[in-house]
Tab-separated table of C-alpha atoms (C1' of nucleotides) in Angstrom:
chain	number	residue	atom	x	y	z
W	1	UNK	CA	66.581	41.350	28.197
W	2	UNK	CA	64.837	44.362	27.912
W	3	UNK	CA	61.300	44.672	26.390
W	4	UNK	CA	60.759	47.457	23.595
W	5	UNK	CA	58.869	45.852	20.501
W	6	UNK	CA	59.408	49.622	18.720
W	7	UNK	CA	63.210	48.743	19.006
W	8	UNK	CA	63.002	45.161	18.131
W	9	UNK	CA	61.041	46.122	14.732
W	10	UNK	CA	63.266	48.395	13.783
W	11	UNK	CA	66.063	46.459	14.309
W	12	UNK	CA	64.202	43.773	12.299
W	13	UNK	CA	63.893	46.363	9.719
W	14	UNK	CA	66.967	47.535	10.113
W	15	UNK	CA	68.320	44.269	9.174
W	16	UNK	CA	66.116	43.459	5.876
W	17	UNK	CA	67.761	47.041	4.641
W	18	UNK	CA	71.012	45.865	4.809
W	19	UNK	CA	70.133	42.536	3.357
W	20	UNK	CA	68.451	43.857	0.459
W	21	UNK	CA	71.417	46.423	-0.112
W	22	UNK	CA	74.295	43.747	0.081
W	23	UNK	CA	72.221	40.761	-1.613
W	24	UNK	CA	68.587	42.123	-2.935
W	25	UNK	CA	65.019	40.942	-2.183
W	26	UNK	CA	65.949	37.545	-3.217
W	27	UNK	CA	67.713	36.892	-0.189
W	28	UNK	CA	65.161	38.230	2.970
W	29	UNK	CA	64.490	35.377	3.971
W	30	UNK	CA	63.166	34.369	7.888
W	31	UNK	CA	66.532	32.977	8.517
W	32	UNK	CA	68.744	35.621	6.774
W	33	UNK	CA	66.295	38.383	8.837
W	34	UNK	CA	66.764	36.637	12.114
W	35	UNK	CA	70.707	36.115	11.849
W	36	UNK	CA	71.276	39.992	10.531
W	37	UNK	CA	69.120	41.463	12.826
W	38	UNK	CA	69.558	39.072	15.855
W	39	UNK	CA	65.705	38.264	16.406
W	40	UNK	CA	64.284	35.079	16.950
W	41	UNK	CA	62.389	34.053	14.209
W	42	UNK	CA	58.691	33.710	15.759
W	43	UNK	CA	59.032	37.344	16.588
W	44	UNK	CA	59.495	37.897	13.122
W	45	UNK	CA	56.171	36.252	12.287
W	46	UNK	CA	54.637	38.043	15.948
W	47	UNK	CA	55.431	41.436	14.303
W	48	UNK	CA	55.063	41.205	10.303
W	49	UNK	CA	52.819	37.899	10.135
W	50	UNK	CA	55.299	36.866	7.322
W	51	UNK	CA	58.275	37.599	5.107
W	52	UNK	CA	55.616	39.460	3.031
W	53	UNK	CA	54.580	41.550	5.261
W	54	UNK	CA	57.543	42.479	6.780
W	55	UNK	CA	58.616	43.506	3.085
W	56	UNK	CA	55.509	45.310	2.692
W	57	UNK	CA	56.367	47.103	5.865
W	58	UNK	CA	59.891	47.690	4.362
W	59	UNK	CA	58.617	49.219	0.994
W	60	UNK	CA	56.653	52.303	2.682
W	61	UNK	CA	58.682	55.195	1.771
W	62	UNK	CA	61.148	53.653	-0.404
W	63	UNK	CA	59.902	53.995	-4.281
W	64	UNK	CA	61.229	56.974	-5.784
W	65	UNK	CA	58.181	57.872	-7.674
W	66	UNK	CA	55.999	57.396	-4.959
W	67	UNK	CA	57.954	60.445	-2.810
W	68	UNK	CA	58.533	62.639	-5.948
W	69	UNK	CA	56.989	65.992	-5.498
W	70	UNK	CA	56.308	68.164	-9.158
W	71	UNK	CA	56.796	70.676	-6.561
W	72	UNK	CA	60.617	69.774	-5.945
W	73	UNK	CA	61.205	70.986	-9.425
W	74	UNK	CA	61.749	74.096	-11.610
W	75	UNK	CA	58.033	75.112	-12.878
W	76	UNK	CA	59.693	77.488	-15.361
W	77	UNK	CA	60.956	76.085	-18.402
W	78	UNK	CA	59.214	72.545	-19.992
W	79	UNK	CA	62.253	71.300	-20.947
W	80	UNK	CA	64.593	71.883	-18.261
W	81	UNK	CA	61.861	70.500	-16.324
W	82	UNK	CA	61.410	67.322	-18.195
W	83	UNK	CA	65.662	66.940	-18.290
W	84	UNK	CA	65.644	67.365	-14.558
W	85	UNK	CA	63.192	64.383	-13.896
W	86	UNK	CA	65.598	62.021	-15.552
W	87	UNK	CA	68.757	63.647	-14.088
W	88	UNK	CA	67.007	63.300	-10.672
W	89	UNK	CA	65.727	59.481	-11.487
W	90	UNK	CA	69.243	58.817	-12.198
W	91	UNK	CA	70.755	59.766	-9.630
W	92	UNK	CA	68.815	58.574	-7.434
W	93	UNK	CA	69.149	55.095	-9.190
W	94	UNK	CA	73.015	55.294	-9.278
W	95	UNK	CA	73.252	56.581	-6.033
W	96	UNK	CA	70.548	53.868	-3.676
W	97	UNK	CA	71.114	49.802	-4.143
W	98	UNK	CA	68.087	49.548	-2.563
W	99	UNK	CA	66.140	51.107	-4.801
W	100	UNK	CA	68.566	49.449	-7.990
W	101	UNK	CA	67.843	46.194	-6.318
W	102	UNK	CA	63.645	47.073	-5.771
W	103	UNK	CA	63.696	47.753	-9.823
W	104	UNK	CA	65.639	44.070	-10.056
W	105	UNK	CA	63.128	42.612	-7.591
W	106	UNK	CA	60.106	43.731	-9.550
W	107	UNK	CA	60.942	42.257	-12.526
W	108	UNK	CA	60.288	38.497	-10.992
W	109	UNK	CA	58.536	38.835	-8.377
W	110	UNK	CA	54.517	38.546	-8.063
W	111	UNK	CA	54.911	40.431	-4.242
W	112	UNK	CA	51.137	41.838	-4.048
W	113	UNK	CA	53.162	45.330	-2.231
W	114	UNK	CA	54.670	45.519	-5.748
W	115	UNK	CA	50.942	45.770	-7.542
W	116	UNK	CA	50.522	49.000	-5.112
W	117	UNK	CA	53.492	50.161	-5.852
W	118	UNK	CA	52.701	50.121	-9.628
W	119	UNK	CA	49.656	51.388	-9.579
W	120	UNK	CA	50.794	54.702	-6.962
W	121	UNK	CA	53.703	55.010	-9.569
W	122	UNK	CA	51.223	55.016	-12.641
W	123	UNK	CA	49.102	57.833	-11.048
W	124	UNK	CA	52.181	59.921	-10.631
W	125	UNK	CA	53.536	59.011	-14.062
W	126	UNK	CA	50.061	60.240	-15.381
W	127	UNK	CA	50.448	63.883	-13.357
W	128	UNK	CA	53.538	64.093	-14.555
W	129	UNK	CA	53.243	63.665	-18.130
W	130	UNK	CA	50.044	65.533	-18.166
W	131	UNK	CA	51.882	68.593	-16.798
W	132	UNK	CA	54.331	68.408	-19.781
W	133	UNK	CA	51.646	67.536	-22.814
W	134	UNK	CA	49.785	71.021	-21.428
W	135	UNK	CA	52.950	73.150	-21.249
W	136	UNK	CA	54.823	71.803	-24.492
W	137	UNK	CA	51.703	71.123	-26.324
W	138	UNK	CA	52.809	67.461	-27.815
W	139	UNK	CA	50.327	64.885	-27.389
W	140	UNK	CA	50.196	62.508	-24.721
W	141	UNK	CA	51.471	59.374	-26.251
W	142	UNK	CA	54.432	61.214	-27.522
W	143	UNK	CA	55.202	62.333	-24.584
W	144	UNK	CA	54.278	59.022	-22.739
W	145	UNK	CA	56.822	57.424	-25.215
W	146	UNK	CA	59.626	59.357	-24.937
W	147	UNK	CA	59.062	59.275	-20.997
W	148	UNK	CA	58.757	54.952	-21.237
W	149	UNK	CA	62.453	55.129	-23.563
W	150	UNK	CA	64.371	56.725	-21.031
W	151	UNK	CA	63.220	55.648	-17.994
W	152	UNK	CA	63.008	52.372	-19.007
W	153	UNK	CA	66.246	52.036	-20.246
W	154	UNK	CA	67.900	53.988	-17.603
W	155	UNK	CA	65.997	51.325	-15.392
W	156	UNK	CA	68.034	48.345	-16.875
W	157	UNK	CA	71.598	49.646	-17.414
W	158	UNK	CA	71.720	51.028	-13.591
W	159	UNK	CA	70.547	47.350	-12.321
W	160	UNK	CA	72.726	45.421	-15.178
W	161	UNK	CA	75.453	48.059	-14.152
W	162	UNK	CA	75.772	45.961	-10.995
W	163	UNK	CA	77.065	43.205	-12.904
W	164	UNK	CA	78.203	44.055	-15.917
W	165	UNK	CA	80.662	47.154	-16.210
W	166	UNK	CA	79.948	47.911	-20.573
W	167	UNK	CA	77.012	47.629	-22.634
W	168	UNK	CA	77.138	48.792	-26.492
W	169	UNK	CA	81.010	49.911	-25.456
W	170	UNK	CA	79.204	52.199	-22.938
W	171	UNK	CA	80.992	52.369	-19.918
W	172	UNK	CA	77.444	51.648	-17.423
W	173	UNK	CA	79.408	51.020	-14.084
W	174	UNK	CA	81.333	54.739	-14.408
W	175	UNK	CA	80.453	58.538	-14.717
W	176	UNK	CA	81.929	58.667	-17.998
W	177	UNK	CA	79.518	56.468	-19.736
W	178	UNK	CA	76.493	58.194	-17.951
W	179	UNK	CA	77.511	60.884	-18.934
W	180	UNK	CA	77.246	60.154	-22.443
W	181	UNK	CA	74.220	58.651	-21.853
W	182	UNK	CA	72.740	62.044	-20.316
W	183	UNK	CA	74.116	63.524	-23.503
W	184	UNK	CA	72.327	61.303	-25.998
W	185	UNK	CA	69.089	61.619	-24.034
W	186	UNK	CA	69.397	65.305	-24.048
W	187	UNK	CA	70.191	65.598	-27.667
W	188	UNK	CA	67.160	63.679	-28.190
W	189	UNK	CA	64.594	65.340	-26.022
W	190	UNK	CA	65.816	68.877	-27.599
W	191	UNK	CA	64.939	67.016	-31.750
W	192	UNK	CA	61.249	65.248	-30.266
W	193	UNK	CA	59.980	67.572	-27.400
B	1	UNK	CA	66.478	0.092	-19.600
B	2	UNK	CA	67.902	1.184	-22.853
B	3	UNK	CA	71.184	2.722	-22.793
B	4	UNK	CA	71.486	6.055	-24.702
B	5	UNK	CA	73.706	9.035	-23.320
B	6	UNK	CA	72.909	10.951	-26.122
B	7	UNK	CA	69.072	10.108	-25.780
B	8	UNK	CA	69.283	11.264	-22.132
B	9	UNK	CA	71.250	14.424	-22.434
B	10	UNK	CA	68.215	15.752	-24.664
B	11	UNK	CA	65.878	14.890	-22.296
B	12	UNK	CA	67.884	17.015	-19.481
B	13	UNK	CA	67.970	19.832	-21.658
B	14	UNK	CA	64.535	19.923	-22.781
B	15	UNK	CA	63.703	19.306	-18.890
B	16	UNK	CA	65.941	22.355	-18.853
B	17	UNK	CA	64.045	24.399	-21.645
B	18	UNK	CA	60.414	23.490	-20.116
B	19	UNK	CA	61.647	24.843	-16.485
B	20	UNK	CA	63.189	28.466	-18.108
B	21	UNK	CA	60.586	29.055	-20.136
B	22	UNK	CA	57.727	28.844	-17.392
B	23	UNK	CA	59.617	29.701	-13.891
B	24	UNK	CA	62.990	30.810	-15.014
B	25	UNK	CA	66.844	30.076	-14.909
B	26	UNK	CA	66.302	30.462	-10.865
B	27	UNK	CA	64.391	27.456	-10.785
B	28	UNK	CA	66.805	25.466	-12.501
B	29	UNK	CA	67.815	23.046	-9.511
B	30	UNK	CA	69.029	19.754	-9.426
B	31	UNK	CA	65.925	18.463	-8.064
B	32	UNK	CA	63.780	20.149	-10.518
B	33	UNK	CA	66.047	18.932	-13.316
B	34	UNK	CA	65.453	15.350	-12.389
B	35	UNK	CA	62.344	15.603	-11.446
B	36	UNK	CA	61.153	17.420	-14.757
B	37	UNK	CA	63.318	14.870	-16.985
B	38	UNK	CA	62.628	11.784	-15.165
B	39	UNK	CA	66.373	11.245	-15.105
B	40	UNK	CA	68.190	10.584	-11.694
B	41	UNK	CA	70.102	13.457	-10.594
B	42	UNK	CA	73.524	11.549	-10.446
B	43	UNK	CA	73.430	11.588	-14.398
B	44	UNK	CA	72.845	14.890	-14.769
B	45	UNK	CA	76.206	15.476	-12.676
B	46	UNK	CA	78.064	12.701	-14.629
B	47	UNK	CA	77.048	14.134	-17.875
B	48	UNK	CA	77.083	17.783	-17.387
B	49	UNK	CA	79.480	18.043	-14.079
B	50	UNK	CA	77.248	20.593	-12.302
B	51	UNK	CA	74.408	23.166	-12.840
B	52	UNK	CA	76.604	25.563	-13.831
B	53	UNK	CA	78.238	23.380	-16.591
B	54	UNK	CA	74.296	22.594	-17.543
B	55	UNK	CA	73.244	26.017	-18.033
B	56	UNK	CA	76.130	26.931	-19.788
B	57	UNK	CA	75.153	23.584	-22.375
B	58	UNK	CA	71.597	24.749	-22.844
B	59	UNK	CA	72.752	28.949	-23.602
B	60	UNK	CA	74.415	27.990	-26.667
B	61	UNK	CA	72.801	29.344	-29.348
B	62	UNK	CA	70.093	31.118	-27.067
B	63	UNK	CA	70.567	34.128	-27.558
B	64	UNK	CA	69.419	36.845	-29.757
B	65	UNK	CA	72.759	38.740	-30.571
B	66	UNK	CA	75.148	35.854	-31.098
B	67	UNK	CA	72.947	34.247	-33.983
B	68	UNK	CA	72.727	37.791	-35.598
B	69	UNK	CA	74.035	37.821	-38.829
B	70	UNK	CA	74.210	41.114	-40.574
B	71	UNK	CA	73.757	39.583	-43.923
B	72	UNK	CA	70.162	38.507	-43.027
B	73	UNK	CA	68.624	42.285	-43.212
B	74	UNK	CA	67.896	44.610	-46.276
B	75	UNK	CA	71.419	46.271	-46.814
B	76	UNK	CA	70.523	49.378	-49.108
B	77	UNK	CA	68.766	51.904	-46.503
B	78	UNK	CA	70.832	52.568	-43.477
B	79	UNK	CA	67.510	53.729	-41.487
B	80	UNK	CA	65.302	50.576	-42.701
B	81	UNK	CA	68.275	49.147	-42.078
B	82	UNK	CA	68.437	50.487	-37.989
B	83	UNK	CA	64.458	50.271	-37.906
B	84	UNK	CA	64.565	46.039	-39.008
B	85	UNK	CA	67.580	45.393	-36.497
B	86	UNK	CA	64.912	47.010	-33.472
B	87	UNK	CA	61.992	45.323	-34.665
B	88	UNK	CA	63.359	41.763	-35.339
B	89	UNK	CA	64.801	42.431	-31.734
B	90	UNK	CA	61.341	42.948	-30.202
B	91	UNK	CA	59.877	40.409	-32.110
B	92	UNK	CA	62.366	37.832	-30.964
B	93	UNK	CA	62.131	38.909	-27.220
B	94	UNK	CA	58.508	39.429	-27.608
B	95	UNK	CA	57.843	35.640	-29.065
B	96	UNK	CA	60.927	34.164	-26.754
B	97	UNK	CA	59.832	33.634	-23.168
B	98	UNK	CA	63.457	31.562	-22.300
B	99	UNK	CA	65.463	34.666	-24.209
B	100	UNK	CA	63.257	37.009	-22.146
B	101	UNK	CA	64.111	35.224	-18.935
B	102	UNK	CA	67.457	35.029	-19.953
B	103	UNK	CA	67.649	38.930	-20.121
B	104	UNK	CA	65.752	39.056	-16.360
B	105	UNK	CA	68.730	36.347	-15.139
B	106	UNK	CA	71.360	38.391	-16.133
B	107	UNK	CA	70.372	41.251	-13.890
B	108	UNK	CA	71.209	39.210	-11.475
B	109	UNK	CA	73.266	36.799	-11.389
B	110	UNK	CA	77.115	36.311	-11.799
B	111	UNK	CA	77.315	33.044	-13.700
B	112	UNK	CA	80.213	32.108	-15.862
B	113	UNK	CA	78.406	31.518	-18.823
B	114	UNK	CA	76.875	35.292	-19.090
B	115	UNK	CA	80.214	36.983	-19.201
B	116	UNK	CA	81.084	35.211	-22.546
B	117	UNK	CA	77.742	35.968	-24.000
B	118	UNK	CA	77.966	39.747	-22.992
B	119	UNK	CA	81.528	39.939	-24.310
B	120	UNK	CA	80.571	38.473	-27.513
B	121	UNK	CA	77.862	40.433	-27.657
B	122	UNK	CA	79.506	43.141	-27.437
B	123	UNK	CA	81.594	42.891	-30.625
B	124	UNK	CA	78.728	42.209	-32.500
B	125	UNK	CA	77.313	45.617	-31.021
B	126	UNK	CA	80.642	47.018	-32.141
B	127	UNK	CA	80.220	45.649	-35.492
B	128	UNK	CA	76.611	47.282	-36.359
B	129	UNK	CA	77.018	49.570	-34.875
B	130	UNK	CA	80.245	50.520	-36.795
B	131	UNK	CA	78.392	49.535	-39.874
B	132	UNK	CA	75.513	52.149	-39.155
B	133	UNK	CA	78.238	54.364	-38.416
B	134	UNK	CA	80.067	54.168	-41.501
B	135	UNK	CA	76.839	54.409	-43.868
B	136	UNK	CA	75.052	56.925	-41.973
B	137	UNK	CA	77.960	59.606	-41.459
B	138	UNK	CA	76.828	60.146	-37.861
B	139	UNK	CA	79.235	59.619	-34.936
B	140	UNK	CA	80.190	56.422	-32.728
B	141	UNK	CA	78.697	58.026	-29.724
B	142	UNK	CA	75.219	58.833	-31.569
B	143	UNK	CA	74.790	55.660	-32.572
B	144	UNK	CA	75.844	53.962	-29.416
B	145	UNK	CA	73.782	56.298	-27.466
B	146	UNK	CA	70.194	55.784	-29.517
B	147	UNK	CA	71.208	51.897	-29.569
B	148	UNK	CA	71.583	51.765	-26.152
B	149	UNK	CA	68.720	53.629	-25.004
B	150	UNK	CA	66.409	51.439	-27.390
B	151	UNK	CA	67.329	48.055	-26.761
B	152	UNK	CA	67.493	48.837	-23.198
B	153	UNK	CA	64.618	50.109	-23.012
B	154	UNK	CA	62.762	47.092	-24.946
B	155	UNK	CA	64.732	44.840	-22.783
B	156	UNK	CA	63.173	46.197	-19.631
B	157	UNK	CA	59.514	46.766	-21.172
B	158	UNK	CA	59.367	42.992	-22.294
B	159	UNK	CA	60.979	41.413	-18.946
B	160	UNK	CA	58.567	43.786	-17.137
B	161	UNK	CA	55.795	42.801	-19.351
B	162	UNK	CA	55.514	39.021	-18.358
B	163	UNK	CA	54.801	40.432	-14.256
B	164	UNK	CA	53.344	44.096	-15.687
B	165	UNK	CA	50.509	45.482	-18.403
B	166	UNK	CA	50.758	48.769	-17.867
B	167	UNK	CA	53.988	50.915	-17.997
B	168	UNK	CA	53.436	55.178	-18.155
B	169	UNK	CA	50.047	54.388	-19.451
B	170	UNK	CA	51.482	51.729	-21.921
B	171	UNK	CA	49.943	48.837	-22.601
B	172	UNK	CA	52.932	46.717	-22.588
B	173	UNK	CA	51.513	43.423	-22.629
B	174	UNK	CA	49.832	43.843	-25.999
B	175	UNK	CA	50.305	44.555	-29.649
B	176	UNK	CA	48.429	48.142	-28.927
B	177	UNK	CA	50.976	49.152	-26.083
B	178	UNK	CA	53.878	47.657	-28.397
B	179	UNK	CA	53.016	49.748	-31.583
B	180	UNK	CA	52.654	52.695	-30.117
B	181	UNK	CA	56.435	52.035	-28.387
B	182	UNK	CA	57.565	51.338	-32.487
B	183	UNK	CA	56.029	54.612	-33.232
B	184	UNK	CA	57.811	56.316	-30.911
B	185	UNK	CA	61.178	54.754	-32.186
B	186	UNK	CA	60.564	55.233	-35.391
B	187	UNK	CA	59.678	59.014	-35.107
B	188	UNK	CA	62.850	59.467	-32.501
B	189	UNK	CA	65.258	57.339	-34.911
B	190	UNK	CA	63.882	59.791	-38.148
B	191	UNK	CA	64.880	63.087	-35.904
B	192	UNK	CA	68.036	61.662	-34.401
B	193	UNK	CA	70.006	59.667	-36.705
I	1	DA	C1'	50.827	41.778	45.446
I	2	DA	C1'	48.305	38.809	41.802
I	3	DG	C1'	47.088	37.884	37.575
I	4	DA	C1'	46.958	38.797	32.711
I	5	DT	C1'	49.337	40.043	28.683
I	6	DA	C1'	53.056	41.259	25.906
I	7	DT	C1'	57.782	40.139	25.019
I	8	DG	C1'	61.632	37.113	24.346
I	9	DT	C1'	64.443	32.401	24.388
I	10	DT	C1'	65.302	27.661	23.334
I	11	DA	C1'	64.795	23.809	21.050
I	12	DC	C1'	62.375	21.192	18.040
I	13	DT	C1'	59.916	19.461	13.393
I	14	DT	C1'	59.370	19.489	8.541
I	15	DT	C1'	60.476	20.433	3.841
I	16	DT	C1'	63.467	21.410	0.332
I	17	DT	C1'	67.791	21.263	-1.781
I	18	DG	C1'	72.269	19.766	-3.015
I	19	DG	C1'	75.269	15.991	-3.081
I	20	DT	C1'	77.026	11.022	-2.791
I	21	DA	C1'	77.597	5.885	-1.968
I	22	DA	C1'	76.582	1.385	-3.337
I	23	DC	C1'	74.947	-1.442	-6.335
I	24	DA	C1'	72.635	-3.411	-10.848
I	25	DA	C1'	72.466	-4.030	-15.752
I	26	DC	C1'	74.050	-3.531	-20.184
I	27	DA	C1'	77.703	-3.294	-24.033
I	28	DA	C1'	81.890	-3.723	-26.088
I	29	DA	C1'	86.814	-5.262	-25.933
I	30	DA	C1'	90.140	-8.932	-24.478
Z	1	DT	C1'	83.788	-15.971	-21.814
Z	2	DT	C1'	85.667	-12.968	-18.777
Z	3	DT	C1'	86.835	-8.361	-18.055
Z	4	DT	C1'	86.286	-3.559	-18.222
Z	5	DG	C1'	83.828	0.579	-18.580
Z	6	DT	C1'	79.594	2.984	-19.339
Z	7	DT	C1'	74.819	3.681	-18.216
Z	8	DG	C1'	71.266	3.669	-14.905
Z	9	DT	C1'	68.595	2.838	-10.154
Z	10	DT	C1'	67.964	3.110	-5.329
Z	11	DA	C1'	68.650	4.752	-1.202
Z	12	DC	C1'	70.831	7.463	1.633
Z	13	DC	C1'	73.362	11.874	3.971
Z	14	DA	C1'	73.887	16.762	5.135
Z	15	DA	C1'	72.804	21.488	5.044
Z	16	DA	C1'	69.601	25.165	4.675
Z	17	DA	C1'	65.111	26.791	4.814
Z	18	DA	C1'	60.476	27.637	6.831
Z	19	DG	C1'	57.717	27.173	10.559
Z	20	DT	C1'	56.053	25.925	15.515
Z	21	DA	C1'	55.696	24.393	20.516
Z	22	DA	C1'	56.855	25.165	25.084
Z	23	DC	C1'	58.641	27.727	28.242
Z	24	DA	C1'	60.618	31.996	30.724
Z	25	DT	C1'	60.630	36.776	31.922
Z	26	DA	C1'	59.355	41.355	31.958
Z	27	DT	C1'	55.559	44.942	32.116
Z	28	DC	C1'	51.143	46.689	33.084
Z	29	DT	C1'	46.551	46.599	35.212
Z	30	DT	C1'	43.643	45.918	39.018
DNA sequence: AAGATATGTTACTTTTTGGTAACAACAAAA
DNA sequence: TTTTGTTGTTACCAAAAAGTAACATATCTT
């Protein structure tokens, strides 16, 4: 028995990432935490206070708006610029069940972390959508409505993709029907931006 | 102590109906069942055999795209014809709190019951859009695409809405955020389709 | 070394949830 | 009227979940 909190708290954390990759939020519970990560419980509560917390804790660092840099991306071009946010979202969707099952999570859950989350995420969605209005010259809402189409939908079909492999004889689960998605989204950005 | 089967049934699936609409198909236990219906929980087994079997009683006729019937919309214009289909869809998911957390439940669960409703809703999919297909000249994929990026979209934007006012600046829990989302639909549908 | 504090273990309580056994009352068929 | 089957009540059991109390051991300070 060897006495490093650091270590136990990351193996605590450790263990809710692996539980919320396999099963979601849904399941973090004290019990699930302890068993995965081989804590007792009451350190659990020691460290984080409470399942809340210790998701709180979890969170930092793990929205994909909240670590998106305008910088990352080609200033050149509006257009490309605007097409490479979604391809990047995407990917990043289709590629982390954690973050597929934080989207999921969000959508029932009344977590307080999740109100800070929203709010960070609005303040970049704001920056970003500001930066395209000046350079393409539409006005805001359009370009706050085209932005809330895709990303919304591309929200949904990568969680339902977990379950469900079609949707409107789109193939969700595969590359194939993402990449006709991509297409469509493409055609339409180049007829309303 | 009146003996009615039929008289109790209701009362399980209204118990059932009270529980979705305010906390969700999650919440639909056993104990909440009975203790919402004021009927023991052995007759809800006896009657309905398990949860499962109870849920699947109370989707019938739930949801949006199995009770869609072609023939109820304006046939002559194929794009007020595309425009009613989206906006009776919002409307109903909008007004429905049970079909909205219907739509939230299948993102994640696995139940039975939800792979029959997404298979036949997919061949009504297939049928309009086949039908916009043929009237509008444009291709399968086209009309697959848009579809799919729409109703996704609104399925995700009225889920989100019950936890979530404000989406890319959007109000999304209001008629303002919602009529700015149809104008955007409308203008993309006019370029794309 | 002595004491104080942080760290960790074990075992327990309580609550919630799902599930069932045993029995009581009513209704219809024999 | 007796029998049979359906409807309903009560009380229980078992498992899973959250949460806590009491104790043991390591680490650091003085």
């Amino acid at each position: 028995m060897t006495k490093d909190r650091d270590l136990t708290e990351r193996r605590i954390l450790d263990a809710v990432g692996r539980i919320v990759e396999c099963e979601g939020f849904e399941a973090v519970g004290i019990n699930a935490v302890a068993a995965e990560s081989g804590v007792s419980k009451i350190l659990i509560y020691r460290y984080f206070g409470s399942i809340e917390g210790l998701l709180s804790k979890y969170l930092e660092d793990k929205d994909f708006w909240l670590n998106f840099d305008i910088a990352d991306l080609p200033q050149g071009d509006v257009k490309m610029f605007s097409k490479q946010i979604f391809r990047t979202y995407i990917t990043m969707l289709r590629n982390s069940p954690a973050l597929r099952k934080l989207y999921r999570w969000e959508l029932s859950s009344k977590h307080p972390s999740i109100n800070d989350l929203r709010q960070r995420r609005e303040e970049t969605a704001l920056k970003i959508i500001g930066f395209v209005c000046d350079r393409s010259g539409e006005s805001f809402d359009r370009v706050a409505g085209i932005s809330t189409l895709i990303t919304a939908s591309v929200s949904y079909l990568c969680i339902l993709g977990e379950n469900c492999g079609v949707y409107n004889s789109l193939q969700i689960d595969s590359d194939a029907g993402w990449e006709k998605l991509l297409e469509t989204i493409d055609f339409m950005m180049a007829k309303s931006l």
